[in-house]
Coordinates of C-alpha atoms in Angstrom, one line a residue:
Chain C
M45 CA 93.1 101.7 147.2
T46 CA 89.4 101.6 146.4
V47 CA 88.2 102.3 142.7
T48 CA 84.7 103.2 141.8
H49 CA 83.7 101.8 138.3
A50 CA 80.6 100.8 136.2
Q51 CA 79.6 97.6 138.5
G52 CA 80.4 98.9 141.9
S53 CA 83.6 99.3 143.7
T54 CA 86.7 97.3 144.3
T55 CA 89.7 97.2 146.5
I56 CA 92.9 97.0 144.6
P57 CA 96.7 96.9 145.7
A58 CA 98.6 100.1 145.8
T59 CA 100.5 99.5 142.7
P60 CA 99.2 96.5 140.5
E61 CA 101.8 95.0 138.7
K62 CA 100.6 92.0 136.7
V63 CA 97.5 93.7 134.8
V64 CA 95.1 91.9 132.4
V65 CA 93.1 94.1 130.1
F66 CA 90.1 93.0 127.9
D67 CA 89.4 96.3 126.7
L68 CA 91.2 97.8 123.5
G69 CA 90.3 101.3 124.5
V70 CA 91.8 100.7 128.3
L71 CA 94.5 99.1 126.4
T72 CA 95.4 102.0 124.1
T73 CA 95.2 104.4 127.1
L74 CA 97.4 102.4 129.2
D75 CA 99.9 102.0 126.2
E76 CA 100.1 105.9 126.0
L77 CA 100.5 106.3 129.6
G78 CA 103.5 103.8 129.5
V79 CA 102.1 101.4 131.9
P80 CA 103.0 97.8 131.1
V81 CA 100.4 95.0 130.7
A82 CA 100.8 91.2 131.0
G83 CA 97.5 89.7 129.5
V84 CA 95.6 91.0 126.4
P85 CA 92.8 89.5 124.3
V86 CA 93.2 88.1 121.0
A87 CA 92.7 91.0 118.4
E88 CA 93.5 91.0 114.7
N89 CA 93.8 94.1 112.9
L90 CA 95.4 96.2 115.2
P91 CA 96.7 99.7 114.1
D92 CA 100.5 99.8 113.9
K93 CA 101.1 101.4 117.4
L94 CA 99.4 98.6 119.2
A95 CA 100.6 95.7 116.9
K96 CA 103.3 94.6 119.5
Y97 CA 100.3 93.4 121.8
A98 CA 99.6 90.9 119.0
G99 CA 103.0 89.2 119.8
D100 CA 104.2 86.4 121.8
G101 CA 105.3 88.7 124.5
Y102 CA 101.9 89.1 125.9
T103 CA 99.7 86.3 127.4
K104 CA 96.4 86.0 125.2
V105 CA 93.6 85.9 127.6
G106 CA 90.7 85.2 125.3
S107 CA 88.4 87.3 122.9
L108 CA 87.2 90.8 123.1
F109 CA 83.8 88.9 124.4
E110 CA 84.9 85.8 126.2
P111 CA 87.6 85.5 128.4
D112 CA 89.8 82.6 128.6
Y113 CA 89.5 82.0 132.3
E114 CA 92.3 79.3 132.9
K115 CA 94.7 81.6 131.1
V116 CA 93.7 84.2 133.2
N117 CA 94.1 82.3 136.3
S118 CA 97.2 80.9 135.4
L119 CA 98.6 84.5 135.0
E120 CA 97.7 85.2 138.8
P121 CA 97.0 89.0 138.0
D122 CA 97.0 91.7 140.5
L123 CA 94.3 93.7 138.6
I124 CA 91.7 92.8 135.7
V125 CA 90.3 95.4 133.6
V126 CA 87.1 94.7 131.7
A127 CA 84.9 97.4 129.5
G128 CA 82.2 97.4 127.0
R129 CA 82.3 94.1 125.1
S130 CA 83.7 92.1 128.0
S131 CA 81.7 93.7 130.9
A132 CA 79.5 90.6 131.0
A133 CA 82.5 88.6 132.3
Y134 CA 82.8 90.8 135.4
P135 CA 81.3 88.8 138.0
E136 CA 83.5 85.5 137.0
L137 CA 86.5 87.3 136.6
S138 CA 86.3 89.3 140.1
K139 CA 86.3 85.8 141.6
I140 CA 90.0 85.3 140.1
A141 CA 91.6 88.5 141.0
P142 CA 90.5 92.3 141.9
T143 CA 88.5 93.5 138.8
V144 CA 87.0 96.6 137.3
D145 CA 84.6 97.6 134.9
L146 CA 85.6 100.8 133.0
S147 CA 82.5 100.7 130.6
V148 CA 81.8 104.3 129.6
D149 CA 78.1 105.5 129.6
N150 CA 77.3 106.6 126.1
T151 CA 74.6 108.8 127.2
K152 CA 77.1 111.2 128.9
F153 CA 80.2 110.0 126.9
L154 CA 82.7 112.7 127.7
A155 CA 82.0 113.1 131.3
S156 CA 81.8 109.4 131.9
F157 CA 85.0 109.0 129.8
R158 CA 86.8 111.4 132.1
E159 CA 85.8 109.6 135.2
R160 CA 86.9 105.9 134.0
T161 CA 90.3 107.6 132.6
E162 CA 90.9 109.7 135.9
A163 CA 90.5 105.9 137.6
L164 CA 93.1 104.6 135.5
G165 CA 95.6 107.6 136.2
T166 CA 94.8 107.2 140.0
I167 CA 95.6 103.3 139.8
F168 CA 98.7 103.8 138.1
G169 CA 99.9 107.2 139.5
K170 CA 99.8 108.9 136.1
Q171 CA 97.0 111.5 137.4
T172 CA 98.9 114.8 136.2
E173 CA 99.3 113.4 132.5
V174 CA 95.9 112.1 132.6
E175 CA 94.3 115.6 133.6
R176 CA 96.5 117.5 131.0
R177 CA 95.2 115.2 128.3
L178 CA 91.6 115.3 129.3
D179 CA 91.5 119.0 129.8
A180 CA 93.1 119.4 126.0
I181 CA 90.1 117.2 124.8
D182 CA 87.6 119.1 126.6
T183 CA 89.0 122.5 125.2
A184 CA 89.2 121.1 121.5
A185 CA 85.7 119.6 121.9
A186 CA 84.3 122.9 123.0
G187 CA 86.0 124.7 120.0
V188 CA 84.3 121.9 117.8
K189 CA 80.9 122.5 119.3
A190 CA 81.1 126.3 118.6
K191 CA 81.9 125.5 114.9
A192 CA 79.0 123.0 114.3
G193 CA 76.3 125.7 113.8
D194 CA 72.9 124.3 112.5
R195 CA 74.5 121.6 110.5
T196 CA 72.7 118.2 110.6
G197 CA 74.5 114.8 110.6
L198 CA 73.7 111.1 110.4
I199 CA 75.6 108.4 111.5
V200 CA 75.4 105.1 109.9
L201 CA 77.5 101.6 110.4
T202 CA 77.6 99.3 107.3
T203 CA 78.2 95.6 107.7
G204 CA 77.9 92.9 105.2
G205 CA 76.1 95.4 102.6
K206 CA 73.5 96.4 105.3
I207 CA 73.3 99.8 106.9
S208 CA 72.2 100.7 110.3
A209 CA 71.5 104.4 111.8
H210 CA 73.1 105.4 115.1
G211 CA 71.4 108.4 116.9
A212 CA 72.3 110.7 120.1
G213 CA 72.8 108.6 123.3
G214 CA 74.0 105.9 121.1
R215 CA 77.6 104.5 120.8
F216 CA 78.6 107.0 118.3
G217 CA 76.4 109.7 120.0
V218 CA 79.3 111.9 120.9
I219 CA 79.0 113.5 117.5
H220 CA 75.4 115.0 118.4
D221 CA 76.0 114.8 122.2
T222 CA 79.2 116.7 122.6
L223 CA 80.3 117.8 119.5
G224 CA 77.1 119.6 118.7
V225 CA 76.2 118.2 115.2
K226 CA 72.3 118.3 114.9
P227 CA 70.6 114.6 114.6
A228 CA 69.3 114.7 111.1
A229 CA 66.8 112.0 112.4
E230 CA 65.0 111.8 116.0
G231 CA 64.2 108.7 117.8
L232 CA 67.0 106.5 116.4
S233 CA 67.3 103.5 119.0
T234 CA 70.5 103.5 121.1
D235 CA 70.7 99.9 120.8
T236 CA 74.5 98.8 120.2
H237 CA 73.6 97.7 116.6
G238 CA 71.6 100.8 115.9
Q239 CA 68.4 100.9 113.7
A240 CA 68.2 99.2 110.4
V241 CA 67.7 101.4 107.5
S242 CA 67.5 101.7 103.8
A243 CA 69.4 103.9 101.4
E244 CA 66.0 105.6 100.9
F245 CA 66.2 106.6 104.6
I246 CA 69.3 108.3 103.9
A247 CA 68.0 110.1 101.0
K248 CA 64.9 111.1 102.8
T249 CA 67.0 112.4 105.9
D250 CA 69.2 114.4 103.8
P251 CA 71.9 115.2 106.0
D252 CA 74.5 118.0 105.8
L253 CA 77.1 115.4 106.9
L254 CA 77.0 111.5 106.7
Y255 CA 79.4 109.8 109.0
V256 CA 80.2 106.2 108.1
V257 CA 81.4 103.5 110.3
D258 CA 82.6 100.5 108.1
R259 CA 82.4 97.6 110.4
D260 CA 83.6 95.2 107.7
S261 CA 86.9 96.9 107.4
A262 CA 86.9 97.2 111.4
I263 CA 87.1 93.4 111.5
G264 CA 89.7 93.0 108.7
E265 CA 86.7 92.0 106.1
N266 CA 86.7 93.7 102.7
G267 CA 83.6 92.0 101.5
A268 CA 80.9 94.6 100.8
A269 CA 83.0 97.7 101.6
A270 CA 81.1 100.8 102.7
K271 CA 82.1 102.9 99.9
Q272 CA 80.3 100.2 97.6
V273 CA 77.2 99.9 99.6
L274 CA 76.7 103.8 99.9
D275 CA 77.7 104.6 96.2
N276 CA 74.2 104.7 94.7
A277 CA 71.8 107.4 93.1
L278 CA 70.0 107.8 96.1
V279 CA 72.8 108.4 98.7
N280 CA 74.7 110.4 95.9
G281 CA 71.6 112.9 95.8
T282 CA 71.9 113.8 99.4
K283 CA 73.5 117.2 100.4
A284 CA 76.3 115.3 102.4
A285 CA 77.3 113.7 99.0
K286 CA 77.2 116.6 96.8
N287 CA 79.2 118.6 99.1
G288 CA 81.8 116.0 99.5
K289 CA 80.7 115.5 103.1
I290 CA 80.5 111.8 103.6
V291 CA 82.9 111.1 106.2
Y292 CA 84.6 107.7 106.7
L293 CA 85.5 107.4 110.3
D294 CA 88.4 105.3 111.3
P295 CA 87.3 101.9 112.5
F296 CA 89.8 101.4 115.2
T297 CA 88.9 104.7 116.8
W298 CA 85.2 104.6 116.5
Y299 CA 84.4 101.0 116.6
L300 CA 87.0 98.8 118.4
A301 CA 88.5 101.2 121.0
P302 CA 86.3 104.2 121.2
A303 CA 87.1 105.0 125.0
A304 CA 90.9 105.7 124.7
L305 CA 92.7 109.1 125.0
S306 CA 94.0 109.0 121.6
S307 CA 90.7 107.8 120.2
V308 CA 88.5 110.7 121.9
D309 CA 91.1 113.1 120.7
G310 CA 90.9 111.7 117.1
M311 CA 87.2 111.8 117.4
V312 CA 87.0 115.4 118.2
K313 CA 89.7 115.9 115.5
A314 CA 87.7 114.0 112.7
V315 CA 84.4 115.8 113.5
G316 CA 86.1 119.1 113.6
D317 CA 87.9 118.6 110.3
S318 CA 84.5 117.6 108.9
L319 CA 83.0 121.0 109.8
S320 CA 85.6 123.2 108.2
Chain R
M260 CA 49.5 62.2 97.6
T261 CA 46.2 62.0 95.8
R262 CA 43.3 64.4 96.5
R263 CA 40.4 65.8 94.2
P264 CA 41.6 68.7 92.4
L265 CA 39.3 71.6 91.9
S266 CA 37.6 71.9 88.3
G267 CA 39.4 73.7 85.6
R268 CA 37.1 76.4 85.7
L269 CA 37.5 77.1 89.1
R270 CA 41.3 76.8 88.9
A271 CA 41.2 79.5 86.0
W272 CA 39.1 81.8 88.1
H273 CA 41.5 81.5 91.1
L274 CA 44.5 82.3 88.9
V275 CA 42.7 85.2 87.6
A276 CA 41.7 86.6 90.9
G277 CA 45.1 85.9 92.4
T278 CA 47.0 87.8 89.4
A279 CA 44.7 90.8 89.9
L280 CA 45.3 91.0 93.6
L281 CA 48.9 90.5 93.3
A282 CA 49.1 93.4 90.7
V283 CA 47.0 95.7 93.0
L284 CA 49.7 94.9 96.0
A285 CA 52.3 95.2 93.8
A286 CA 51.5 98.7 92.5
G287 CA 50.6 99.5 96.2
S288 CA 53.9 98.5 97.4
L289 CA 55.6 100.8 95.0
F290 CA 54.2 103.7 97.1
V291 CA 55.3 102.2 100.5
G292 CA 58.5 103.5 101.8
V293 CA 60.7 106.3 103.5
S294 CA 61.1 108.7 100.6
D295 CA 58.2 110.8 99.2
L296 CA 56.8 108.9 96.2
T297 CA 53.0 109.6 95.2
P298 CA 51.1 108.7 92.0
A299 CA 50.4 112.3 91.7
G300 CA 54.2 113.0 91.8
L301 CA 55.0 110.5 89.3
L302 CA 52.5 111.7 86.8
A303 CA 54.1 115.3 87.2
G304 CA 57.3 113.7 86.4
R305 CA 59.2 115.0 89.6
P306 CA 62.7 114.0 88.8
E307 CA 63.5 112.9 92.5
E308 CA 60.3 110.9 92.7
V309 CA 61.1 109.2 89.3
R310 CA 64.7 108.5 90.5
T311 CA 63.4 106.8 93.9
L312 CA 60.9 104.6 91.7
V313 CA 63.6 103.6 89.4
E314 CA 66.5 103.3 91.8
S315 CA 64.8 101.6 94.8
R316 CA 61.1 100.8 94.6
L317 CA 61.0 98.8 91.3
P318 CA 64.1 96.8 92.1
R319 CA 62.9 96.1 95.4
L320 CA 59.4 94.9 94.1
L321 CA 61.1 92.9 91.5
A322 CA 63.6 91.2 94.0
I323 CA 60.4 90.2 96.3
L324 CA 58.6 88.9 93.3
L325 CA 61.4 86.8 92.1
A326 CA 62.6 85.6 95.3
G327 CA 59.1 84.6 96.6
T328 CA 58.2 82.9 93.2
A329 CA 61.5 80.8 92.8
M330 CA 61.6 79.8 96.7
S331 CA 58.1 78.4 96.3
V332 CA 58.7 76.7 93.2
A333 CA 61.7 75.2 94.8
G334 CA 59.7 73.9 97.8
L335 CA 57.2 72.5 95.3
V336 CA 59.8 70.4 93.2
M337 CA 61.4 69.1 96.2
M338 CA 58.2 68.0 97.7
H339 CA 57.3 66.2 94.6
L340 CA 60.9 64.4 93.9
T341 CA 60.9 63.2 97.5
G342 CA 57.5 62.2 97.6
N343 CA 57.3 64.1 101.1
R344 CA 55.3 67.1 101.6
F345 CA 57.5 68.4 104.3
V346 CA 60.6 68.4 102.5
S347 CA 61.7 71.9 101.1
P348 CA 65.2 73.6 100.9
S349 CA 64.7 74.7 104.5
T350 CA 64.0 71.2 105.7
A351 CA 66.7 69.3 103.7
G352 CA 69.7 71.2 104.6
T353 CA 69.8 73.0 101.4
T354 CA 69.6 76.6 102.8
E355 CA 72.0 75.9 105.5
S356 CA 74.5 74.4 103.1
A357 CA 74.2 77.4 100.9
T358 CA 74.8 79.6 103.6
F359 CA 77.9 77.6 104.6
G360 CA 79.1 78.1 100.9
V361 CA 78.6 81.9 101.3
L362 CA 81.0 81.7 104.6
V363 CA 83.3 79.8 102.8
A364 CA 83.7 81.8 99.9
T365 CA 84.1 85.0 102.1
L366 CA 86.7 83.4 104.1
F367 CA 88.7 82.4 101.0
A368 CA 87.8 85.1 98.5
G369 CA 86.5 87.8 100.6
G370 CA 86.9 90.7 98.0
E371 CA 86.1 88.8 94.9
A372 CA 82.9 89.6 93.0
V373 CA 79.5 88.3 94.0
I374 CA 79.3 85.5 91.3
V375 CA 82.1 83.8 93.3
K376 CA 79.8 83.6 96.3
M377 CA 77.2 82.3 94.3
V378 CA 79.0 79.6 92.4
T379 CA 80.5 78.4 95.8
A380 CA 77.0 78.7 97.3
V381 CA 75.3 76.6 94.5
A382 CA 78.1 74.0 94.7
F383 CA 77.6 73.5 98.6
A384 CA 73.9 73.7 98.2
L385 CA 74.1 70.9 95.8
L386 CA 76.5 68.9 97.9
G387 CA 74.3 69.2 100.8
T388 CA 71.1 68.5 99.0
F389 CA 72.5 65.2 97.5
F390 CA 73.8 64.2 100.7
F391 CA 70.5 64.5 102.3
M392 CA 69.0 62.5 99.5
A393 CA 71.6 59.8 100.1
I394 CA 70.4 59.9 103.8
L395 CA 66.9 59.5 102.6
R396 CA 67.7 56.4 100.4
R397 CA 69.0 54.7 103.6
L398 CA 66.1 55.5 105.8
T399 CA 64.1 52.4 106.4
F400 CA 61.0 53.9 107.7
R401 CA 60.2 56.7 105.3
D402 CA 57.5 58.2 107.6
M403 CA 55.9 61.5 106.6
I404 CA 57.5 63.5 109.7
L405 CA 60.8 61.4 109.9
V406 CA 62.1 62.4 106.7
P407 CA 61.9 66.1 107.0
L408 CA 63.0 65.6 110.8
A409 CA 66.2 63.8 109.5
G410 CA 66.5 66.7 107.2
I411 CA 66.2 69.5 110.0
M412 CA 68.8 67.5 111.9
F413 CA 71.1 67.4 109.1
G414 CA 70.5 71.4 108.3
G415 CA 71.2 72.0 112.1
V416 CA 74.5 70.0 111.8
V417 CA 75.3 72.3 108.8
G418 CA 74.4 75.3 110.6
A419 CA 76.5 74.1 113.7
A420 CA 79.5 74.1 111.6
T421 CA 78.9 77.4 109.9
T422 CA 78.4 78.9 113.3
F423 CA 81.6 77.3 114.5
V424 CA 83.7 78.5 111.5
A425 CA 82.2 82.0 111.7
Y426 CA 83.0 82.1 115.5
R427 CA 86.7 80.9 114.8
A428 CA 86.9 83.7 112.0
D429 CA 85.1 86.4 114.3
L430 CA 82.7 86.6 111.7
L431 CA 79.3 85.7 113.6
Q432 CA 77.8 89.3 113.5
S433 CA 78.6 89.5 109.9
L434 CA 77.1 85.9 109.4
G435 CA 73.9 87.3 110.9
A436 CA 73.9 90.3 108.8
W437 CA 74.2 88.1 105.5
T438 CA 71.6 85.3 106.8
A439 CA 68.7 87.4 107.8
G440 CA 66.5 87.8 104.6
D441 CA 66.0 91.4 104.2
F442 CA 65.0 93.5 101.0
S443 CA 65.8 96.8 102.3
G444 CA 69.4 96.9 100.7
V445 CA 67.7 96.1 97.6
L446 CA 68.8 98.8 94.8
R447 CA 69.2 99.0 91.2
G448 CA 72.4 97.1 90.5
R449 CA 71.9 94.8 93.8
Y450 CA 69.5 92.3 92.9
E451 CA 69.9 91.3 89.1
L452 CA 71.3 87.9 90.1
L453 CA 67.8 87.2 91.1
W454 CA 67.0 87.0 87.5
I455 CA 69.1 83.6 87.4
A456 CA 66.6 82.2 89.9
G457 CA 63.9 83.6 87.7
A458 CA 65.0 81.6 84.8
V459 CA 65.8 78.4 86.6
T460 CA 62.0 78.7 88.0
V461 CA 60.8 78.7 84.2
L462 CA 63.1 75.7 83.4
G463 CA 61.2 74.0 86.4
Y464 CA 57.7 74.5 84.7
L465 CA 59.2 72.9 81.4
Y466 CA 60.0 69.9 83.5
A467 CA 56.9 69.8 85.4
D468 CA 55.3 66.9 83.9
R469 CA 58.3 64.9 84.4
F470 CA 58.9 65.8 87.9
T471 CA 55.0 64.6 88.6
V472 CA 55.8 61.3 87.1
A473 CA 59.0 61.1 89.1
G474 CA 57.1 61.9 92.0
L475 CA 55.1 58.7 91.6
G476 CA 58.0 56.5 92.5
R477 CA 60.9 55.0 90.7
G478 CA 59.2 52.0 89.4
F479 CA 56.2 53.5 88.1
A480 CA 58.3 56.5 86.5
V481 CA 60.8 53.9 84.9
N482 CA 57.9 51.8 83.4
L483 CA 56.6 55.1 81.7
G484 CA 59.8 55.6 80.3
V485 CA 61.0 58.5 82.3
R486 CA 64.8 58.6 83.1
Y487 CA 64.1 58.5 86.8
D488 CA 67.6 59.4 88.1
R489 CA 68.0 62.3 85.5
V490 CA 64.9 63.8 86.2
V491 CA 65.5 63.7 90.1
N492 CA 68.9 64.9 89.8
T493 CA 67.9 67.7 87.6
G494 CA 65.0 68.7 90.0
L495 CA 67.3 68.9 92.8
V496 CA 69.9 70.9 91.0
L497 CA 67.2 73.4 90.1
A498 CA 66.0 73.8 93.7
A499 CA 69.6 74.0 95.2
A500 CA 70.5 76.7 92.7
I501 CA 67.5 78.7 93.3
T502 CA 68.0 78.5 97.0
A503 CA 71.7 79.5 96.8
V504 CA 70.9 82.3 94.5
V505 CA 68.2 83.9 96.9
V506 CA 70.5 83.3 100.0
V507 CA 73.3 85.3 98.2
T508 CA 71.2 88.0 97.0
V509 CA 69.0 88.5 99.8
G510 CA 69.4 86.1 102.6
E511 CA 67.4 83.3 103.9
V512 CA 63.6 83.5 103.7
P513 CA 62.2 81.2 105.9
F514 CA 59.1 78.9 105.6
V515 CA 57.9 80.4 102.2
S516 CA 59.3 77.0 100.2
L517 CA 57.5 74.8 102.9
I518 CA 54.1 76.4 103.4
V519 CA 53.2 77.8 100.0
P520 CA 53.5 74.7 98.1
N521 CA 51.4 73.0 100.8
L522 CA 48.6 75.5 100.9
V523 CA 48.3 75.4 96.9
T524 CA 48.5 71.6 96.6
L525 CA 46.1 71.5 99.6
A526 CA 43.6 73.5 97.2
L527 CA 44.4 72.2 93.8
G528 CA 45.7 68.9 93.9
D529 CA 49.0 67.4 92.8
N530 CA 49.3 67.7 89.2
L531 CA 52.5 69.7 89.1
R532 CA 51.9 71.6 85.8
H533 CA 48.6 73.0 87.3
A534 CA 49.9 73.8 90.7
L535 CA 53.1 75.6 89.7
P536 CA 51.5 78.7 88.3
A537 CA 49.4 79.1 91.4
T538 CA 52.4 78.1 93.8
A539 CA 54.6 80.8 92.1
L540 CA 51.6 83.3 92.4
T541 CA 51.0 82.6 96.0
G542 CA 54.8 82.7 96.8
A543 CA 55.1 85.9 95.3
L544 CA 52.0 87.3 97.1
F545 CA 53.0 85.7 100.6
V546 CA 56.4 87.6 100.3
L547 CA 55.1 90.8 99.1
L548 CA 52.5 91.1 101.8
C549 CA 55.1 90.2 104.7
D550 CA 57.5 92.7 103.1
I551 CA 54.8 95.4 102.9
A552 CA 54.1 94.6 106.7
G553 CA 57.9 95.0 107.6
R554 CA 58.0 98.3 106.0
I555 CA 55.2 99.6 107.8
I556 CA 55.0 98.3 111.2
R557 CA 58.1 100.3 112.4
F558 CA 57.9 103.0 109.9
P559 CA 60.3 104.7 108.8
Y560 CA 62.5 101.9 110.1
E561 CA 62.1 98.3 108.7
I562 CA 61.6 94.9 110.1
P563 CA 63.5 92.3 107.9
V564 CA 61.3 90.2 106.0
S565 CA 62.9 87.2 107.3
T566 CA 61.5 88.1 110.6
V567 CA 58.0 88.8 109.8
L568 CA 58.2 85.4 107.5
G569 CA 59.2 83.7 110.7
V570 CA 56.3 84.8 112.7
V571 CA 53.8 84.4 110.1
G572 CA 55.1 81.2 108.7
A573 CA 55.5 79.7 112.0
A574 CA 51.8 80.2 112.7
A575 CA 50.8 79.2 109.2
F576 CA 52.6 76.1 109.5
L577 CA 51.1 75.0 112.9
A578 CA 47.6 75.8 111.3
L579 CA 48.4 73.7 108.6
L580 CA 49.7 70.8 110.6
L581 CA 46.8 71.0 113.1
G582 CA 44.0 72.0 110.6
G583 CA 45.4 70.4 107.3
G584 CA 46.8 67.5 108.8
K585 CA 44.0 65.1 108.3
R586 CA 43.4 66.0 104.7
M587 CA 47.2 65.5 104.1
G588 CA 47.1 62.1 105.4
L589 CA 49.0 62.8 108.6
R590 CA 46.0 61.7 111.0

């Protein structure tokens, strides 16, 4: 069977048995579909439902960014899946075994996510379940979009005490692009690391909703946690703070594994809840 | 390291003009930023503008002045104590060691207060600096260029170790976020540790004469009745402490400690007590100008001051080497 993906198309065996996955989003989806995997990246701070993958039962094939090629080779996999952080390793990995890059295009997140997840469903014969869940997500997303109204939102990521803002078309852009919350600031860079901003920028933008991704807690550091960074007179003066609409987004869902069935489900729900 | 100093009157005139320029720029910088803040609004006493001033603009200005002053004075002191005008915290491994200290503190005491990070950073900065001094004592050829080269290499080794540890601990991106010197996160309650650097800088001024004598060499200093080792150690402790405090609160501010002291001594001569106030003033001016530029270039976003300093500093350093090299006894 031939699969079209972000870096071309790859012919893979009809039912791949030994699968190596480098992306936590794909891993989450496969886990939910009940598809077994053989190799996973080293990852700390996995949520409870994925904690088993940190154990010895799974070969550790490198980091989220960098494969351990020898380990991958020794596993002799039938299929390797990369996405996002690991997509740069595609050329090397495809020399070892059939490899697909299931990176999601952030500028059309939901459509792209559907395409990638349908590919997974086809590969592992889980089309019906995938379709059912994707349709449910679409319905829920349409409902949230109808609720959004004129409200404006700003998405910030905090790391090591510094703040960066992320806009439409960016890695958290689904909030604006799909779920209909109006961007409180125009022209934010869609760069992976966003746009460095100050607390004054948040005060000036004065969004109705402030969405916060705490990178430090995503990677298990509790250094300058987001709450501490954002607790200052300038941010506290915004409409979002006054109305209790500073929304701390789940770091695993939004930062580590955004392109997973349950993650997108959770994203739609989180934004929906923030609008009620 | 001798050169003809300017006359006393000229020096005083320079200081007054410099202070006036700094005052004007400092006042101007208060009105550069994302939120609306205008002199008229302040006079009218609009509460949100007063809040922006008190919470954000004033703290930022103070942080800039303190960091600029302290780093350039640290550079001047190290330059004197080593008798080499290219030795500064950034060319003797001090900055890199302080950064390593911050990383170690984060790994082993992640949630602890800032003060733990600072104490660890000071300890590491001291260790690194004294290690460099030990290397320096063993160097047979104390060439003007060789000494800082050895320091830069030592700093490179410490930096590599830091990167390795951060890589293994999955903290590379966080390391990048801490080390990039940046005043955009400065708010009331977030910069006050820099006053420690300010206090240490004042101590440096009180010790200035002894540093000058120590800079003439051990034999000369001992003959004049100065406790050479104690003075040198005091100076290194001051410089390391200043560097560590600045690294912990705002990150690395490159080139300031190297360029500013050189520019000032080039103009004013080597007497430390004379050069110190001018160095402090120029350091503050230099960092303030770069920060204002960083705030304006991509308004309403910011370019970190370390990036601006890197560009301006590298150019200034090259100009110093090429243009001032002769006068500095290099060619």
